[in-house]
XYZ file of C-alpha atoms in Angstrom:
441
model
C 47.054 -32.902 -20.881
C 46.320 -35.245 -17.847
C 42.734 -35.068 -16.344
C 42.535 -33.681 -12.394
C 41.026 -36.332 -10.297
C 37.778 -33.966 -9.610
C 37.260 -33.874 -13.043
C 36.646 -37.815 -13.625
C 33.305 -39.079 -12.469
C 34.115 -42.942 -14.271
C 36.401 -44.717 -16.490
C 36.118 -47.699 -18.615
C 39.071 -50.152 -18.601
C 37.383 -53.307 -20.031
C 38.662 -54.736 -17.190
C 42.198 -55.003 -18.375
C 45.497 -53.555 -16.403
C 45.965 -51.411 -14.752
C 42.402 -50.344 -14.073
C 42.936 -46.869 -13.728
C 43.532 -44.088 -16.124
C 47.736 -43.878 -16.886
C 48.322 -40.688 -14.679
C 46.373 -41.801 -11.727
C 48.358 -43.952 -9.780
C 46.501 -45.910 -6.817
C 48.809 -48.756 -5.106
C 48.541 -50.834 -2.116
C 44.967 -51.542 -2.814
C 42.147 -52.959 -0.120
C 39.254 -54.981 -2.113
C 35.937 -54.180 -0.160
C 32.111 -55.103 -0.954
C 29.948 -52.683 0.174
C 26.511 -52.662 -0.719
C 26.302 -53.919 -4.028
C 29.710 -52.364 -5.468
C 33.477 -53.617 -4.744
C 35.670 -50.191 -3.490
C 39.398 -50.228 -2.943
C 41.534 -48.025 -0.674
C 44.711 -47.545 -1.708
C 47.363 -44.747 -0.928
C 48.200 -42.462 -3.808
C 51.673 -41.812 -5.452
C 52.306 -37.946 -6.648
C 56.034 -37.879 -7.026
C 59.188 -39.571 -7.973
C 61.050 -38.444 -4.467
C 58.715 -40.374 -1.889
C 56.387 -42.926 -1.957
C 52.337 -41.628 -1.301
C 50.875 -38.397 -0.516
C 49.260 -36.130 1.758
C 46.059 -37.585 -0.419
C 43.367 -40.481 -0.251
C 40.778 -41.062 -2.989
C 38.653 -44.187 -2.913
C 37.823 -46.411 -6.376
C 34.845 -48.345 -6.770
C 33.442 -50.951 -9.623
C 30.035 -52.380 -9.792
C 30.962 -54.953 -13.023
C 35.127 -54.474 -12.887
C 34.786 -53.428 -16.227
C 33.704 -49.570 -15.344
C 35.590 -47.776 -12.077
C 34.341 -44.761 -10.367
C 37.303 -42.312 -9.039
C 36.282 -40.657 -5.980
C 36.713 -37.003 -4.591
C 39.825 -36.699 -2.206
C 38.684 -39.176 0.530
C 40.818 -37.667 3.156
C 43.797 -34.985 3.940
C 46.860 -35.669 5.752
C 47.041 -32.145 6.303
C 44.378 -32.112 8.095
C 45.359 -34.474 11.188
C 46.240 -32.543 13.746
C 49.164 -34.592 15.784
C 51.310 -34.357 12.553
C 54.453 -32.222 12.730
C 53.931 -32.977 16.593
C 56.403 -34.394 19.253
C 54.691 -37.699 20.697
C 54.397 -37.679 24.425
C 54.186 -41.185 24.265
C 56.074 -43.047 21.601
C 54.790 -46.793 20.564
C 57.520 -47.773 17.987
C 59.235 -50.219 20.102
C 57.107 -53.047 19.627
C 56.496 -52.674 15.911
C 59.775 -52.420 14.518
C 62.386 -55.021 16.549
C 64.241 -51.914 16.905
C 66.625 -54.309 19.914
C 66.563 -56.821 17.921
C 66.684 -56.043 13.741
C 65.227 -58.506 11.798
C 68.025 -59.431 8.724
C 66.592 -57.674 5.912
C 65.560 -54.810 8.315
C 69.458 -55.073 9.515
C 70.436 -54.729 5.777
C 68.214 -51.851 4.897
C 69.755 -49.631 8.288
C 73.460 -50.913 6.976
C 73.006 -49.295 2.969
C 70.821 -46.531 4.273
C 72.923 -45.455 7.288
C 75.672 -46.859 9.436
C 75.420 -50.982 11.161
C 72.996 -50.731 13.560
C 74.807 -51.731 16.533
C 76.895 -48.323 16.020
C 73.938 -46.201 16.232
C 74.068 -44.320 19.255
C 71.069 -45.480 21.613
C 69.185 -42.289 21.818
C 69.273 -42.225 18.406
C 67.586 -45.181 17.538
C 64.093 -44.972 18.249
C 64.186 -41.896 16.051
C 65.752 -44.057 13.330
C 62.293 -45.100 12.292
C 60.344 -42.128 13.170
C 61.315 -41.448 9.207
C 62.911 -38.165 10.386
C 66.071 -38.251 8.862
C 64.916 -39.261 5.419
C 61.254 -38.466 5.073
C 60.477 -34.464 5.677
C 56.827 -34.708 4.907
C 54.707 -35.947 8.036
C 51.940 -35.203 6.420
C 52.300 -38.166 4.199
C 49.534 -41.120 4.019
C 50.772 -44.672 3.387
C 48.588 -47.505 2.696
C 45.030 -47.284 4.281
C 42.266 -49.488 5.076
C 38.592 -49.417 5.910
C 35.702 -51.235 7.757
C 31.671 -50.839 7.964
C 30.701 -51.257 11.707
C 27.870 -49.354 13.539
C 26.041 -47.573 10.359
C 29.608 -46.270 9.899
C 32.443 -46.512 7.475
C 36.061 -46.601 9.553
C 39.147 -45.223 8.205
C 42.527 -46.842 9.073
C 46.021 -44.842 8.201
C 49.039 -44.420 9.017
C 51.628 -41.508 8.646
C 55.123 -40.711 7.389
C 55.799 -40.348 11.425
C 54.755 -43.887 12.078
C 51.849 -42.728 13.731
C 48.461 -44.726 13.021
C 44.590 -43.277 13.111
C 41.637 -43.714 12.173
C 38.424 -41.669 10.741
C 34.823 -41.850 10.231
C 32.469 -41.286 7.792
C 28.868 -41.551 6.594
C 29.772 -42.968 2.987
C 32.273 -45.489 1.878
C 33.890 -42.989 -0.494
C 34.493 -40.585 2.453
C 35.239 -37.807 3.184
C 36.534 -38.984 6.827
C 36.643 -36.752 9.593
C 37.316 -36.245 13.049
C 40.563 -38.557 12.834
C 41.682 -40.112 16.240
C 45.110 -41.068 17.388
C 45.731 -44.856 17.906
C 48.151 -46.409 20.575
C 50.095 -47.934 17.973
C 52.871 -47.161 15.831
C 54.247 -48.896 12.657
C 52.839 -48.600 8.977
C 49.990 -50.144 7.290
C 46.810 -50.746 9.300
C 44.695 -53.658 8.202
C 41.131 -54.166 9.675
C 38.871 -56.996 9.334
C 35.791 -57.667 11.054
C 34.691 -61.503 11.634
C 31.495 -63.494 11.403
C 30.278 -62.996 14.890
C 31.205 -59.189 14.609
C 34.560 -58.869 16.432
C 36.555 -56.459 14.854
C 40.796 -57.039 14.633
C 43.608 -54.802 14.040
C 46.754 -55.722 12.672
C 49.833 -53.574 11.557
C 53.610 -53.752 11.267
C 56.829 -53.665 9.262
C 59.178 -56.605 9.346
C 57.188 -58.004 12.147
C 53.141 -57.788 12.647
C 51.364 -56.861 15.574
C 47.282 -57.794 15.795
C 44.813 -56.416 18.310
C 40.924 -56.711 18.998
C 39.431 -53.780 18.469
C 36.900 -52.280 20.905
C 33.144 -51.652 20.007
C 34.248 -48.614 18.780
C 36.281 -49.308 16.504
C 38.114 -46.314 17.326
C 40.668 -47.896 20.161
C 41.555 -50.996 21.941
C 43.552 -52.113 25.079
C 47.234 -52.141 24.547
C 47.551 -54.511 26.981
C 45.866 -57.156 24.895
C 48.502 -56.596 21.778
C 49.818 -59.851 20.326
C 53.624 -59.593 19.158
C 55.252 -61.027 15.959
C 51.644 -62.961 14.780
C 53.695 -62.937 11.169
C 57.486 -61.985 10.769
C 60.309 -61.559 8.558
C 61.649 -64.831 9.984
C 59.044 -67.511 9.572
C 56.419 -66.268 7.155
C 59.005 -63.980 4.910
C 56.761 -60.601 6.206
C 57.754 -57.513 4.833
C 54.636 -54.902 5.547
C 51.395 -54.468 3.985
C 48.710 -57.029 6.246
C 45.715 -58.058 4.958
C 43.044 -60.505 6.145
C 40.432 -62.421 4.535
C 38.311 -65.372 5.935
C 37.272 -68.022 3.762
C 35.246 -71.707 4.931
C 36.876 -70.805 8.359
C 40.112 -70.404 7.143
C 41.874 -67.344 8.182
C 44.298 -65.581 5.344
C 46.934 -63.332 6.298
C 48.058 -61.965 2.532
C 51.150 -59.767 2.942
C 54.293 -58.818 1.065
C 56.887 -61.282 1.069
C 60.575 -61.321 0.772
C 61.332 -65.166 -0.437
C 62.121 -64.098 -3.994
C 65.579 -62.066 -4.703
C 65.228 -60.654 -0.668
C 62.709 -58.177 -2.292
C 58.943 -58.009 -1.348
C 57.767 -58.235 -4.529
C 55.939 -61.224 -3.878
C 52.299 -60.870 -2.573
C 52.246 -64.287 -0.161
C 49.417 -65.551 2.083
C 49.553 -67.842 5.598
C 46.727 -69.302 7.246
C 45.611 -69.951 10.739
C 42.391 -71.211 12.363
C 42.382 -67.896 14.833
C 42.589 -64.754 13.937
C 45.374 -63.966 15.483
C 47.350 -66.982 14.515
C 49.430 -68.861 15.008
C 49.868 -68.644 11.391
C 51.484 -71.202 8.541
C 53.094 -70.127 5.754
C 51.513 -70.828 2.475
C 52.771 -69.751 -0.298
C 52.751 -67.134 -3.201
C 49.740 -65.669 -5.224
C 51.745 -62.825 -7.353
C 55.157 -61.561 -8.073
C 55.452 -58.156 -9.926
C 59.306 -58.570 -9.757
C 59.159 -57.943 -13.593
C 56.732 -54.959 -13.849
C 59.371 -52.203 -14.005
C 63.391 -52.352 -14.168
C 63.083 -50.499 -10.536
C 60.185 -52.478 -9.132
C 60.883 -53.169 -5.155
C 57.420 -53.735 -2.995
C 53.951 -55.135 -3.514
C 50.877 -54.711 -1.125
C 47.731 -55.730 -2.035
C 44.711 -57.967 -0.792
C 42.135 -60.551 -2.039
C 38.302 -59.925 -2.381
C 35.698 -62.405 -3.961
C 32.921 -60.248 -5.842
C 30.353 -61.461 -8.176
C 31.145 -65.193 -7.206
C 34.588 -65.083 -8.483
C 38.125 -64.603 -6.446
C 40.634 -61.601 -7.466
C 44.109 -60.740 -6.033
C 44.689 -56.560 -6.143
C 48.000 -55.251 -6.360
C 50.284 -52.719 -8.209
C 52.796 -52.251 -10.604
C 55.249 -49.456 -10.287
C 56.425 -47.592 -13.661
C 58.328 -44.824 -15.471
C 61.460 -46.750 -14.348
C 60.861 -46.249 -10.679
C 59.932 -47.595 -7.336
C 57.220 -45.236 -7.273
C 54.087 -44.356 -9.717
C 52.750 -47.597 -8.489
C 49.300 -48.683 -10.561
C 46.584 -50.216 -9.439
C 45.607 -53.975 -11.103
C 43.602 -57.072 -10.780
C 43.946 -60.763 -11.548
C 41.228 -63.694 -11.172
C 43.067 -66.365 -8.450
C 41.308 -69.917 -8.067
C 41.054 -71.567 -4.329
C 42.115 -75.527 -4.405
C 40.158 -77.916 -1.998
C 42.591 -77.654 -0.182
C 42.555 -74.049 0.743
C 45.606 -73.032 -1.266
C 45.354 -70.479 -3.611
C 47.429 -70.775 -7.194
C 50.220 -68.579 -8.018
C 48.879 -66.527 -10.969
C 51.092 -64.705 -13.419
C 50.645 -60.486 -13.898
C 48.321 -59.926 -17.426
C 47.804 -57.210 -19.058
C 44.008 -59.311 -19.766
C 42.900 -58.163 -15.830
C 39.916 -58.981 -14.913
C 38.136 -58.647 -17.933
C 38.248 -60.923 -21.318
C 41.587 -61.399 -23.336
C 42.191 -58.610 -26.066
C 40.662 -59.466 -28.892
C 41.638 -59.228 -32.760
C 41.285 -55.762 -34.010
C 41.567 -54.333 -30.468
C 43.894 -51.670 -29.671
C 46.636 -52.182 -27.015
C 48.348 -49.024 -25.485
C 51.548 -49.397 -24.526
C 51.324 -48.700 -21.061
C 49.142 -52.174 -21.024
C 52.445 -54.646 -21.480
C 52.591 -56.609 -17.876
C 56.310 -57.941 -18.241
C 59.641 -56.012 -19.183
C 62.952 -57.277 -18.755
C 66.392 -55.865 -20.643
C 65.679 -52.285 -19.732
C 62.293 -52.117 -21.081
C 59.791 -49.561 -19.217
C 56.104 -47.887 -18.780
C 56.788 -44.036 -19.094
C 52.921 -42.575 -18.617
C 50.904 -44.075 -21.820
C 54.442 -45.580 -23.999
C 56.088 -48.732 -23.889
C 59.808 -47.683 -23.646
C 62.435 -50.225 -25.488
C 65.462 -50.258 -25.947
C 68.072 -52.718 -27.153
C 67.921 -56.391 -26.609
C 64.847 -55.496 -24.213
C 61.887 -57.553 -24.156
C 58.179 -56.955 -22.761
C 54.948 -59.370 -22.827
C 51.285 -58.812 -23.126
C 48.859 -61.704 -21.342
C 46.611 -62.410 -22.906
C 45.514 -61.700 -26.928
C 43.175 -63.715 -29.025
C 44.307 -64.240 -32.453
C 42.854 -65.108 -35.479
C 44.461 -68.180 -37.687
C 46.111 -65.021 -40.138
C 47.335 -62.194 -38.320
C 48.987 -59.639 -38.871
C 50.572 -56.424 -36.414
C 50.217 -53.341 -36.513
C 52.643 -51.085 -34.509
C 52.042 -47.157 -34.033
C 55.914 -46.120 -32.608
C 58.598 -43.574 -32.601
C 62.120 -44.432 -32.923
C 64.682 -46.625 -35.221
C 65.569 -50.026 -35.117
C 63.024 -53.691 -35.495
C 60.640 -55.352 -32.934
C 59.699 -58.927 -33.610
C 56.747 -60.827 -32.386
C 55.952 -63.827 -30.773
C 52.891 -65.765 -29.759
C 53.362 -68.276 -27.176
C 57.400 -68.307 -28.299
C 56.203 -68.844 -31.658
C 56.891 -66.450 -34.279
C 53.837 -64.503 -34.811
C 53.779 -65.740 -38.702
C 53.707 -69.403 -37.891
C 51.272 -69.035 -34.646
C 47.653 -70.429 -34.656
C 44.549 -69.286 -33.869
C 43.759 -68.840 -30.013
C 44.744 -67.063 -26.989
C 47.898 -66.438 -26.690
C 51.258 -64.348 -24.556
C 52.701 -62.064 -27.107
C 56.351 -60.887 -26.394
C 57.842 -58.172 -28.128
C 61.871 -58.610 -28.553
C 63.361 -54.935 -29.544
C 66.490 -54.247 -31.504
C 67.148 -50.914 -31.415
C 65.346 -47.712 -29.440
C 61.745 -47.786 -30.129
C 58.889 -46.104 -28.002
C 55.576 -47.868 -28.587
C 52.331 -46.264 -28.477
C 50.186 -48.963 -29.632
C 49.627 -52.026 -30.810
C 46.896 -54.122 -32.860
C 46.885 -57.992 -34.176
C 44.169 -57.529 -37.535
């Protein structure tokens, strides 16, 4: 029986992936400090038939071995202008709706009819999600921002509408939500060194704004257009900034690998608001699941060291998305090094003698798939674990259900004839085999 979110006051991952307990699923996770404890905000996925929820609950670590689960952080039920007809739309500039961007183009073709035979009434309503999303009460991805003794809540809607709410604590709950002039998905805030706060948001193309002292509205006037896109910086959704020795990181969703954004890519700029350069890639999750499509996730130095936060869908879906962590390494340069997806985290390899659920393998390819806690093979379908200390004899032990063989390698060595050290194990199945666990004795 899975545990109810109000029933889970912390759990202890060891820091290995995901972080979170197998039937809580947290993705598009914002890295925070606050205080003396790292929290990420993350939307929260509840069902096969539609990415998010109507629900918010906020994590937190103090060592990212241990995380706290918060009580529901905020309701989408609760805002008031869903359900509502805008008097005012603001979709126009977030979307390129006159002007599609290609994959945006390509999306409108499979999903609907060419764009150009849409008739014009009908297209600003195109993106208002109303024709394939009947839940405005859903949340996407969030973000948040300390300013003024008070934590600020940034979200956005199944409606395209954008808000933001306040509380007293960085766990929540956040009230009083208010209505931004915006429209578009995925809010990112980030407040600079001399206390100027900046809004960005967008789909396909990314809008940024300066936030008044409020932090509850800004001038729409003083909106800058297209700081990333689709076309030069491979911009899907999903903005996130970071500042680091006064360079400015725009981390974001990219679309340069197989025209998915699967990739988790960062450009840089000596503003704020850009112009930006295109840098490069930190994380691909293209292999996490046979169904795996998006990525959205930021980067948040705690305790002296760098981390990249992302998720990795499951149970053969798009959705179910799971929060996890890697370590990422700066160059002098400023560029950050492509890391691969572990199953390690953030914590220490597994050791020798150490269980391994499952649900903990970071790669599956040839049908291979995380259902809930089980590693689901099947045959000629591979899967990889990053990273396992062995001893120099070793042998595996395998709790599954199922017929057929699995054999073991270490670093493309067979296990047998491997040596002592960390290694990548990758499990090659013949036959149907559901694995529960794993341990190297």
């Amino acid at each position: 029986m899975s545990m109810e979110i109000s029933d889970m006051k912390e759990y202890f991952s060891n820091g290995h992936n995901p972080v979170l307990p197998a039937d809580i699923h947290i993705p598009d996770g914002e890295a925070h400090i606050f205080g003396n404890r790292l929290y990420v905000y993350g939307s929260f996925d509840k069902s096969k038939k539609e990415y998010c929820s109507e629900e918010y609950y906020v994590v937190s670590t103090a060592d990212m071995l241990t995380w706290k689960i918060g009580k529901k952080s905020f309701d989408g039920k609760n805002v008031e202008w869903a359900n509502k007809k805008f008097k005012k739309q603001y979709y126009i500039k977030d979307m390129g709706l006159k002007n599609p961007t290609p994959i945006y183009a390509k999306l409108l073709k499979e999903m609907f009819v060419p764009y150009k035979m849409i008739p014009k009434p009908l297209r600003p309503n195109m993106i208002n999600f109303g024709l394939f999303v009947q839940n405005r009460n859903l949340l996407f991805a969030p973000d948040c921002a300390y300013k003024n003794g008070k934590f600020y809540l940034y979200f956005c809607m199944a409606d395209y509408s954008e808000g933001v709410a306040v509380s007293d604590s960085p766990e929540g709950p956040f009230e009083n939500p208010v209505r931004l002039p915006c429209g578009g998905i995925d809010p990112a805030v980030f407040i600079d060194d001399d206390g100027s706060a900046y809004y960005y948001w967008g789909q396909f193309r990314a809008n940024a704004v300066k936030l008044n002292d409020d932090m509850i509205s800004f001038d729409e006037s003083n909106i800058f257009e297209n700081v990333i896109t689709e076309e030069k910086h491979g911009f899907h959704e999903g903005s996130s900034m970071r500042k680091r020795k006064g360079i400015y990181y725009y981390v974001y969703p990219c679309i340069y690998r197989n025209s998915k954004p699967t990739c988790l890519a960062y450009a840089t700029s000596s503003s704020p608001i850009g112009p930006f350069t295109y840098r490069g890639i930190i994380i691909d999750n293209a292999k996490c699941d046979p169904e795996s499509w998006n990525i959205h996730g930021s980067i948040e130095e705690f305790g002296g060291q760098w981390y990249v936060f992302y998720h990795r869908s499951s149970k053969n879906s798009r959705r179910f998305r799971r929060l996890c962590v890697e370590k990422i390494n700066f160059n002098d340069d400023g560029t950050i090094d492509e890391v691969k997806m572990t199953s390690q985290g953030a914590g220490k390899p597994f050791e020798s003698g150490e269980i391994i659920e499952g649900w903990r393998a970071c790669e599956v390819d040839g049908g291979a798939y995380i259902d809930n806690t089980e590693l689901i093979m099947c045959d000629n379908s591979q899967a990889i674990f990053r990273y396992v200390k062995l001893n120099e004899s070793c042998n595996i032990k395998i709790i599954s259900e199922g017929k057929g063989s699995i054999l073991v390698y270490a670093d493309n060595v067979p296990l047998e004839k491997s040596t002592a050290g960390v290694h990548e194990i990758k499990l090659l199945c013949n036959g149907e085999i559901r694995i529960k666990e794993i341990c190297f004795c």
